mmCIF file of C-alpha atoms and ligand atoms in Angstrom:
data_model
loop_
_atom_site.group_PDB
_atom_site.id
_atom_site.type_symbol
_atom_site.label_atom_id
_atom_site.label_comp_id
_atom_site.label_asym_id
_atom_site.label_seq_id
_atom_site.Cartn_x
_atom_site.Cartn_y
_atom_site.Cartn_z
ATOM 1 C CA MET A 1 -29.132 15.817 -27.082
ATOM 2 C CA GLY A 2 -30.959 18.500 -26.117
ATOM 3 C CA ASN A 3 -30.077 21.406 -24.011
ATOM 4 C CA SER A 4 -31.092 20.689 -21.077
ATOM 5 C CA PRO A 5 -28.256 20.704 -18.925
ATOM 6 C CA TYR A 6 -26.275 18.009 -17.454
ATOM 7 C CA TYR A 7 -25.265 16.802 -13.928
ATOM 8 C CA SER A 8 -22.959 14.889 -12.370
ATOM 9 C CA VAL A 9 -23.932 12.050 -9.542
ATOM 10 C CA ARG A 10 -21.426 10.856 -7.192
ATOM 11 C CA MET A 11 -21.742 8.046 -4.698
ATOM 12 C CA ARG A 12 -18.629 7.935 -2.479
ATOM 13 C CA ALA A 13 -19.028 4.958 0.563
ATOM 14 C CA SER A 14 -16.459 4.567 3.598
ATOM 15 C CA LEU A 15 -16.760 2.289 6.470
ATOM 16 C CA GLY A 16 -14.618 3.080 9.341
ATOM 17 C CA GLY A 17 -12.713 5.958 7.631
ATOM 18 C CA ARG A 18 -12.104 3.233 5.020
ATOM 19 C CA HIS A 19 -13.120 3.457 1.185
ATOM 20 C CA VAL A 20 -16.276 1.191 0.629
ATOM 21 C CA SER A 21 -17.230 2.158 -3.215
ATOM 22 C CA GLY A 22 -16.851 4.521 -5.436
ATOM 23 C CA GLN A 23 -19.366 5.178 -8.673
ATOM 24 C CA GLU A 24 -20.176 8.212 -10.912
ATOM 25 C CA ARG A 25 -23.200 9.206 -13.657
ATOM 26 C CA ILE A 26 -23.863 12.249 -15.883
ATOM 27 C CA VAL A 27 -27.136 12.635 -16.158
ATOM 28 C CA LYS A 28 -30.317 14.732 -17.316
ATOM 29 C CA LYS A 29 -32.510 16.120 -15.380
ATOM 30 C CA GLU A 30 -35.289 13.743 -15.310
ATOM 31 C CA GLU A 31 -32.820 10.695 -14.639
ATOM 32 C CA LEU A 32 -31.875 11.978 -11.158
ATOM 33 C CA GLU A 33 -33.584 10.742 -8.381
ATOM 34 C CA ARG A 34 -33.321 6.893 -10.388
ATOM 35 C CA THR A 35 -29.763 7.342 -10.253
ATOM 36 C CA ILE A 36 -29.860 9.140 -6.962
ATOM 37 C CA LEU A 37 -31.499 6.082 -5.644
ATOM 38 C CA GLU A 38 -29.369 3.202 -7.809
ATOM 39 C CA LEU A 39 -26.422 5.138 -6.226
ATOM 40 C CA HIS A 40 -27.261 4.816 -2.494
ATOM 41 C CA ARG A 41 -27.813 0.807 -3.420
ATOM 42 C CA ARG A 42 -24.823 0.416 -4.766
ATOM 43 C CA PRO A 43 -22.680 -0.841 -2.075
ATOM 44 C CA LYS A 44 -22.486 -4.525 -2.116
ATOM 45 C CA GLY A 45 -21.149 -4.404 2.326
ATOM 46 C CA GLU A 46 -21.258 -2.618 4.906
ATOM 47 C CA TRP A 47 -20.222 0.708 5.219
ATOM 48 C CA ASP A 48 -21.296 4.157 7.549
ATOM 49 C CA LEU A 49 -20.846 6.954 5.664
ATOM 50 C CA GLN A 50 -22.258 7.592 2.468
ATOM 51 C CA ASN A 51 -21.997 10.602 0.734
ATOM 52 C CA ILE A 52 -23.670 11.385 -2.603
ATOM 53 C CA LYS A 53 -22.795 14.426 -4.366
ATOM 54 C CA ILE A 54 -24.741 16.257 -7.136
ATOM 55 C CA GLU A 55 -23.269 19.120 -9.789
ATOM 56 C CA ARG A 56 -24.478 20.638 -12.616
ATOM 57 C CA LEU A 57 -22.260 20.666 -14.885
ATOM 58 C CA LYS A 58 -21.031 24.307 -15.970
ATOM 59 C CA THR A 59 -20.019 22.816 -19.933
ATOM 60 C CA PRO A 60 -21.669 20.309 -21.401
ATOM 61 C CA PRO A 61 -20.268 16.829 -21.737
ATOM 62 C CA VAL A 62 -17.517 16.586 -24.518
ATOM 63 C CA VAL A 63 -18.991 13.231 -26.388
ATOM 64 C CA VAL A 64 -16.765 10.756 -27.790
ATOM 65 C CA LYS A 65 -17.922 8.545 -30.332
ATOM 66 C CA LYS A 66 -16.390 5.284 -29.035
ATOM 67 C CA SER A 67 -14.429 3.372 -26.978
ATOM 68 C CA LEU A 68 -11.262 1.998 -27.068
ATOM 69 C CA PRO A 69 -11.907 -1.795 -28.533
ATOM 70 C CA ILE A 70 -11.278 -4.388 -26.241
ATOM 71 C CA ARG A 71 -8.795 -7.365 -26.578
ATOM 72 C CA ASP A 72 -9.016 -9.992 -24.476
ATOM 73 C CA TYR A 73 -6.396 -12.939 -23.303
ATOM 74 C CA ARG A 74 -6.100 -15.091 -20.593
ATOM 75 C CA PHE A 75 -3.234 -17.024 -19.139
ATOM 76 C CA SER A 76 -2.675 -19.945 -16.713
ATOM 77 C CA CYS A 77 -0.525 -18.091 -14.033
ATOM 78 C CA ALA A 78 -0.388 -14.368 -12.880
ATOM 79 C CA ARG A 79 3.175 -14.260 -13.579
ATOM 80 C CA LEU A 80 2.820 -14.944 -17.197
ATOM 81 C CA ALA A 81 -0.087 -12.121 -17.528
ATOM 82 C CA GLN A 82 2.145 -9.518 -15.975
ATOM 83 C CA SER A 83 5.151 -10.300 -18.200
ATOM 84 C CA PHE A 84 2.666 -9.634 -21.157
ATOM 85 C CA ALA A 85 1.047 -6.649 -19.219
ATOM 86 C CA VAL A 86 5.135 -5.737 -19.418
ATOM 87 C CA GLY A 87 5.826 -6.423 -23.203
ATOM 88 C CA LEU A 88 2.788 -4.185 -24.193
ATOM 89 C CA LEU A 89 3.955 -1.484 -22.595
ATOM 90 C CA GLU A 90 7.522 -1.773 -23.033
ATOM 91 C CA ARG A 91 6.390 -0.765 -26.379
ATOM 92 C CA VAL A 92 6.167 2.745 -26.287
ATOM 93 C CA GLY A 93 9.177 3.279 -24.594
ATOM 94 C CA VAL A 94 9.301 2.628 -21.076
ATOM 95 C CA ASN A 95 12.334 0.227 -20.196
ATOM 96 C CA ARG A 96 11.601 -3.274 -19.099
ATOM 97 C CA GLU A 97 13.176 -3.252 -15.953
ATOM 98 C CA ARG A 98 11.782 -0.313 -14.231
ATOM 99 C CA LEU A 99 8.232 -1.632 -15.512
ATOM 100 C CA ARG A 100 8.878 -4.793 -13.849
ATOM 101 C CA GLU A 101 9.521 -2.522 -10.321
ATOM 102 C CA LEU A 102 6.554 -0.481 -10.878
ATOM 103 C CA VAL A 103 4.060 -2.994 -11.392
ATOM 104 C CA LEU A 104 5.908 -5.140 -8.091
ATOM 105 C CA GLN A 105 5.781 -2.082 -5.955
ATOM 106 C CA LEU A 106 1.496 -2.768 -6.824
ATOM 107 C CA LEU A 107 1.748 -6.107 -5.465
ATOM 108 C CA LYS A 108 2.436 -4.752 -2.525
ATOM 109 C CA GLY A 109 0.417 -1.358 -1.616
ATOM 110 C CA PHE A 110 1.976 0.794 -4.092
ATOM 111 C CA LYS A 111 3.299 3.328 -1.055
ATOM 112 C CA ASN A 112 3.683 2.181 2.360
ATOM 113 C CA GLY A 113 2.084 -1.658 1.523
ATOM 114 C CA GLU A 114 -1.136 0.557 1.564
ATOM 115 C CA ASN A 115 -3.215 1.497 -1.228
ATOM 116 C CA LEU A 116 -3.522 4.829 -3.009
ATOM 117 C CA PRO A 117 -6.917 6.056 -3.602
ATOM 118 C CA GLY A 118 -5.882 6.982 -6.859
ATOM 119 C CA ALA A 119 -3.333 6.796 -10.033
ATOM 120 C CA ILE A 120 0.671 7.042 -9.939
ATOM 121 C CA PHE A 121 1.659 9.424 -12.648
ATOM 122 C CA VAL A 122 4.590 7.842 -14.279
ATOM 123 C CA ASP A 123 7.052 9.699 -17.399
ATOM 124 C CA ILE A 124 6.795 7.528 -20.424
ATOM 125 C CA GLU A 125 10.177 8.834 -21.391
ATOM 126 C CA THR A 126 12.301 7.658 -18.342
ATOM 127 C CA GLY A 127 9.872 5.483 -16.001
ATOM 128 C CA LYS A 128 9.953 8.019 -13.058
ATOM 129 C CA VAL A 129 7.045 8.983 -10.541
ATOM 130 C CA LEU A 130 6.331 12.156 -11.331
ATOM 131 C CA ASP A 131 3.556 12.103 -8.784
ATOM 132 C CA ASP A 132 1.574 9.270 -6.295
ATOM 133 C CA THR A 133 -0.594 11.714 -4.665
ATOM 134 C CA GLY A 134 -3.219 9.283 -6.472
ATOM 135 C CA THR A 135 -5.199 11.132 -8.565
ATOM 136 C CA ARG A 136 -8.636 9.978 -9.703
ATOM 137 C CA THR A 137 -10.279 10.008 -12.833
ATOM 138 C CA VAL A 138 -13.291 11.810 -12.482
ATOM 139 C CA LEU A 139 -16.749 12.758 -14.900
ATOM 140 C CA PHE A 140 -17.129 10.056 -17.222
ATOM 141 C CA ASP A 141 -20.039 8.045 -18.467
ATOM 142 C CA TRP A 142 -21.888 6.343 -21.225
ATOM 143 C CA VAL A 143 -24.272 8.988 -23.331
ATOM 144 C CA ASP A 144 -27.274 5.749 -22.690
ATOM 145 C CA ARG A 145 -24.601 3.933 -19.829
ATOM 146 C CA GLN A 146 -28.151 0.391 -19.617
ATOM 147 C CA ARG A 147 -27.861 -0.207 -23.580
ATOM 148 C CA ILE A 148 -23.906 -0.629 -23.585
ATOM 149 C CA ARG A 149 -24.413 -2.307 -20.196
ATOM 150 C CA GLU A 150 -26.357 -4.952 -21.415
ATOM 151 C CA LYS A 151 -23.851 -5.024 -24.955
ATOM 152 C CA LEU A 152 -21.496 -5.937 -22.689
ATOM 153 C CA LEU A 153 -22.875 -8.628 -20.394
ATOM 154 C CA GLN A 154 -24.046 -10.587 -23.089
ATOM 155 C CA LYS A 155 -20.776 -10.538 -24.767
ATOM 156 C CA GLY A 156 -19.753 -12.282 -20.964
ATOM 157 C CA TYR A 157 -17.918 -8.954 -19.678
ATOM 158 C CA THR A 158 -18.940 -8.018 -16.239
ATOM 159 C CA GLU A 159 -20.081 -4.675 -14.747
ATOM 160 C CA ARG A 160 -16.933 -3.437 -13.472
ATOM 161 C CA THR A 161 -15.441 -3.670 -17.286
ATOM 162 C CA LEU A 162 -18.338 -1.391 -17.523
ATOM 163 C CA ASP A 163 -16.392 1.099 -15.724
ATOM 164 C CA ALA A 164 -12.774 0.527 -16.124
ATOM 165 C CA LEU A 165 -13.595 0.867 -19.930
ATOM 166 C CA ALA A 166 -15.454 3.979 -19.937
ATOM 167 C CA LEU A 167 -12.836 5.861 -17.273
ATOM 168 C CA ALA A 168 -9.821 4.060 -19.696
ATOM 169 C CA THR A 169 -11.107 5.991 -22.509
ATOM 170 C CA LYS A 170 -11.640 9.030 -20.743
ATOM 171 C CA ASN A 171 -7.795 8.354 -20.066
ATOM 172 C CA PHE A 172 -7.210 8.078 -23.378
ATOM 173 C CA PHE A 173 -9.055 11.731 -24.549
ATOM 174 C CA CYS A 174 -7.202 13.490 -21.840
ATOM 175 C CA GLY A 175 -3.529 12.615 -23.601
ATOM 176 C CA VAL A 176 -3.079 9.248 -20.998
ATOM 177 C CA GLU A 177 -0.104 7.583 -23.148
ATOM 178 C CA ALA A 178 -0.936 3.819 -21.770
ATOM 179 C CA GLU A 179 -2.020 3.145 -18.085
ATOM 180 C CA PHE A 180 -1.854 -0.487 -16.365
ATOM 181 C CA CYS A 181 -4.499 -1.219 -13.793
ATOM 182 C CA ILE A 182 -4.774 -4.029 -11.221
ATOM 183 C CA SER A 183 -7.475 -3.907 -8.953
ATOM 184 C CA ASP A 184 -7.112 -4.002 -4.991
ATOM 185 C CA ASP A 185 -10.070 -6.361 -4.141
ATOM 186 C CA PRO A 186 -8.560 -9.901 -3.411
ATOM 187 C CA ASP A 187 -11.331 -11.699 -5.053
ATOM 188 C CA TYR A 188 -11.352 -9.991 -8.901
ATOM 189 C CA THR A 189 -7.811 -11.252 -10.749
ATOM 190 C CA THR A 190 -8.713 -9.159 -14.056
ATOM 191 C CA GLY A 191 -6.656 -6.433 -15.377
ATOM 192 C CA TYR A 192 -6.101 -4.476 -18.178
ATOM 193 C CA VAL A 193 -3.771 -2.521 -19.940
ATOM 194 C CA ALA A 194 -4.477 -0.099 -22.160
ATOM 195 C CA VAL A 195 -2.035 0.886 -24.757
ATOM 196 C CA SER A 196 -1.997 2.599 -28.143
ATOM 197 C CA GLY A 197 -5.919 3.077 -28.233
ATOM 198 C CA ILE A 198 -6.553 -0.192 -27.197
ATOM 199 C CA TYR A 199 -8.082 -1.830 -24.108
ATOM 200 C CA HIS A 200 -6.411 -5.003 -23.215
ATOM 201 C CA ARG A 201 -8.400 -6.781 -20.667
ATOM 202 C CA LEU A 202 -5.697 -9.474 -18.882
ATOM 203 C CA SER A 203 -6.836 -12.930 -16.954
ATOM 204 C CA PRO A 204 -5.423 -13.391 -14.319
ATOM 205 C CA LEU A 205 -3.211 -10.128 -13.660
ATOM 206 C CA LYS A 206 -2.738 -11.188 -10.170
ATOM 207 C CA GLU A 207 -3.020 -14.241 -7.549
ATOM 208 C CA LYS A 208 -6.385 -14.320 -5.937
ATOM 209 C CA GLY A 209 -6.064 -13.117 -2.451
ATOM 210 C CA ARG A 210 -3.988 -10.039 -2.632
ATOM 211 C CA PRO A 211 -5.401 -6.882 -1.019
ATOM 212 C CA PHE A 212 -3.211 -4.437 -3.795
ATOM 213 C CA GLY A 213 -3.760 -2.595 -6.947
ATOM 214 C CA GLY A 214 -3.471 0.235 -8.518
ATOM 215 C CA ARG A 215 -3.434 2.186 -11.562
ATOM 216 C CA LEU A 216 -0.206 3.479 -13.853
ATOM 217 C CA TYR A 217 -1.235 5.929 -16.252
ATOM 218 C CA PHE A 218 2.400 6.753 -18.417
ATOM 219 C CA VAL A 219 2.180 10.055 -19.729
ATOM 220 C CA LYS A 220 4.788 13.093 -21.046
ATOM 221 C CA GLU A 221 6.007 15.207 -18.296
ATOM 222 C CA LYS A 222 5.766 18.430 -19.978
ATOM 223 C CA LYS A 223 1.713 17.399 -20.810
ATOM 224 C CA LEU A 224 1.317 16.547 -16.675
ATOM 225 C CA LYS A 225 -0.590 19.636 -15.648
ATOM 226 C CA GLU A 226 -3.067 20.037 -18.458
ATOM 227 C CA ILE A 227 -4.254 15.554 -18.350
ATOM 228 C CA LYS A 228 -4.512 16.025 -14.880
ATOM 229 C CA ASN A 229 -6.345 19.073 -15.507
ATOM 230 C CA CYS A 230 -8.614 16.918 -17.964
ATOM 231 C CA LEU A 231 -8.712 13.869 -16.117
ATOM 232 C CA ARG A 232 -10.206 15.627 -12.777
ATOM 233 C CA THR A 233 -12.754 18.535 -14.875
ATOM 234 C CA VAL A 234 -13.804 17.697 -17.936
ATOM 235 C CA PRO A 235 -16.843 16.249 -18.297
ATOM 236 C CA VAL A 236 -16.997 13.063 -20.753
ATOM 237 C CA LEU A 237 -19.504 10.490 -21.852
ATOM 238 C CA ILE A 238 -19.389 8.031 -24.445
ATOM 239 C CA ASP A 239 -21.427 7.414 -27.449
ATOM 240 C CA GLU A 240 -20.468 3.429 -28.651
ATOM 241 C CA LEU A 241 -18.022 0.258 -28.025
ATOM 242 C CA ASN A 242 -15.860 -0.221 -30.281
ATOM 243 C CA LEU A 243 -16.621 -4.361 -30.189
HETATM 244 N N1 LIG B 301 -9.472 4.714 -2.550
HETATM 245 C C1 LIG B 301 -9.264 5.840 -1.354
HETATM 246 N N2 LIG B 301 -10.531 7.092 -1.406
HETATM 247 C C2 LIG B 301 -11.124 7.227 -2.182
HETATM 248 C C3 LIG B 301 -11.320 6.331 -3.287
HETATM 249 C C4 LIG B 301 -10.523 4.980 -3.611
HETATM 250 N N3 LIG B 301 -10.765 4.387 -4.571
HETATM 251 N N4 LIG B 301 -12.202 6.958 -4.200
HETATM 252 C C5 LIG B 301 -12.422 8.262 -3.912
HETATM 253 N N5 LIG B 301 -11.452 8.624 -2.349
HETATM 254 C C6 LIG B 301 -11.760 8.875 -1.675
HETATM 255 C C7 LIG B 301 -9.957 10.357 -2.059
HETATM 256 O O1 LIG B 301 -9.347 10.249 -1.415
HETATM 257 C C8 LIG B 301 -10.741 11.539 -0.911
HETATM 258 O O2 LIG B 301 -10.718 11.476 0.062
HETATM 259 P P1 LIG B 301 -9.834 13.060 1.146
HETATM 260 O O3 LIG B 301 -11.430 14.007 1.086
HETATM 261 O O4 LIG B 301 -9.327 13.012 2.192
HETATM 262 O O5 LIG B 301 -9.398 13.772 -0.199
HETATM 263 C C9 LIG B 301 -12.796 11.562 -0.882
HETATM 264 O O6 LIG B 301 -12.961 9.740 -1.081
HETATM 265 C C10 LIG B 301 -13.181 12.623 -2.075
HETATM 266 O O7 LIG B 301 -13.413 12.346 -3.425
HETATM 267 P P2 LIG B 301 -13.607 12.474 -4.625
HETATM 268 O O8 LIG B 301 -12.906 12.682 -5.990
HETATM 269 O O9 LIG B 301 -12.832 14.523 -4.412
HETATM 270 O O10 LIG B 301 -14.846 13.199 -3.998
HETATM 271 P P3 LIG B 301 -16.350 12.445 -5.409
HETATM 272 O O11 LIG B 301 -17.266 12.893 -4.435
HETATM 273 O O12 LIG B 301 -16.372 14.294 -5.906
HETATM 274 O O13 LIG B 301 -16.138 11.779 -6.198
HETATM 275 C C11 LIG B 301 -15.901 9.511 -6.374
HETATM 276 C C12 LIG B 301 -15.903 10.808 -5.409
HETATM 277 C C13 LIG B 301 -15.722 8.147 -5.726
HETATM 278 C C14 LIG B 301 -17.434 9.292 -7.031
HETATM 279 C C15 LIG B 301 -14.912 9.566 -7.460
HETATM 280 O O14 LIG B 301 -13.732 9.529 -7.110
HETATM 281 C C16 LIG B 301 -14.502 8.597 -8.337
HETATM 282 O O15 LIG B 301 -13.630 8.187 -8.350
HETATM 283 N N6 LIG B 301 -15.529 8.449 -9.903
HETATM 284 C C17 LIG B 301 -14.945 6.739 -10.546
HETATM 285 C C18 LIG B 301 -15.809 6.048 -10.051
HETATM 286 C C19 LIG B 301 -15.205 4.542 -10.739
HETATM 287 O O16 LIG B 301 -16.051 4.898 -11.843
HETATM 288 N N7 LIG B 301 -14.572 4.494 -10.967
HETATM 289 C C20 LIG B 301 -14.566 2.804 -12.131
HETATM 290 C C21 LIG B 301 -12.783 2.647 -11.400
HETATM 291 S S1 LIG B 301 -13.171 0.874 -12.534
HETATM 292 P P1 LIG B 302 -10.304 -0.856 -8.673
HETATM 293 O O1 LIG B 302 -10.512 -0.677 -9.844
HETATM 294 O O2 LIG B 302 -11.170 0.236 -8.369
HETATM 295 O O3 LIG B 302 -10.225 -1.608 -7.656
HETATM 296 O O4 LIG B 302 -8.869 -0.096 -8.082
HETATM 297 C C1 LIG B 302 -7.939 -0.174 -8.991
HETATM 298 C C2 LIG B 302 -6.953 0.874 -7.818
HETATM 299 O O5 LIG B 302 -6.807 2.046 -8.907
HETATM 300 C C3 LIG B 302 -7.625 1.482 -6.819
HETATM 301 O O6 LIG B 302 -6.984 0.480 -5.623
HETATM 302 C C4 LIG B 302 -6.956 2.850 -7.477
HETATM 303 O O7 LIG B 302 -5.491 3.339 -6.551
HETATM 304 C C5 LIG B 302 -6.878 3.375 -8.403
HETATM 305 N N1 LIG B 302 -7.640 3.963 -9.202
HETATM 306 C C6 LIG B 302 -9.597 3.571 -8.092
HETATM 307 N N2 LIG B 302 -10.728 4.692 -8.585
HETATM 308 C C7 LIG B 302 -10.033 5.529 -9.307
HETATM 309 C C8 LIG B 302 -10.123 6.755 -10.489
HETATM 310 N N3 LIG B 302 -11.313 7.420 -9.921
HETATM 311 N N4 LIG B 302 -9.147 6.791 -11.062
HETATM 312 C C9 LIG B 302 -7.616 6.674 -11.110
HETATM 313 N N5 LIG B 302 -7.595 5.902 -10.355
HETATM 314 C C10 LIG B 302 -8.318 5.266 -9.061
#
């Protein structure tokens, strides 16, 4: 990896104060200009404010050798997928009824009918919400993003999987025991459950046209502070897919 310092490049675009696009990279100095342009061009729709932050990392990124392995599941309807997802999460300890409630709440807009800007922490033992301020996992990327992107696309996955798989892999590295994710994009119905070190990709996890989604991070309460700190401050690069 050499001695050259790494930079975090983070882009966020909004329209009328509403978030429309966010993406980030961890790159070396020589890749900065190309990366800034790529992120600038990233939002598909309209925006009136775009913020691109470039920060030299104080510590070199931790390299995680392999991503979580992917398993794919297709269902005839979202309800079946949700029930399967609840079953996967139930195995690690949370009560089925409580899991159902949490999933339904996400599908209605978790807090006052709105999406949160980040994840909700849930106690893996009791199902109690520990923190619903909306924490975002940041500072993650692939060692060679382009190569991994091509591999995933070749296998029929989307660019979204590239980002979501990297995010879920960082979460696992930081000690998140299980994750449930539904996109808030009304046109994107695939979601996932990451549990026991496996990324279960479920289609469709919600009905088309629904504008609500979110992420639930199941953690041990006593590790909450340490996990949040890792998610926000430890840079992680993932080297290889685990297909
Ligand atoms: N929805 C709503 N608001 C969001 C948001 C989202 N998805 N992402 C960021 N924001 C808001 C934050 O709430 C924050 O608002 P505040 O200033 O009122 O607190 C603001 O944007 C800045 O967020 P922050 O994380 O502090 O800024 P950043 O510039 O360091 O990083 C991102 C911005 C979007 C790059 C980063 O938050 C992120 O999410 N990175 C991961 C992106 C990614 O790959 N996601 C793939 C998911 S599959
Ligand atoms: P998306 O997969 O981008 O459609 O995001 C789905 C939901 O996940 C959003 O509504 C947020 O609540 C949450 N989210 C988005 N980005 C992050 C992140 N970086 N870390 C944690 N949660 C996020």
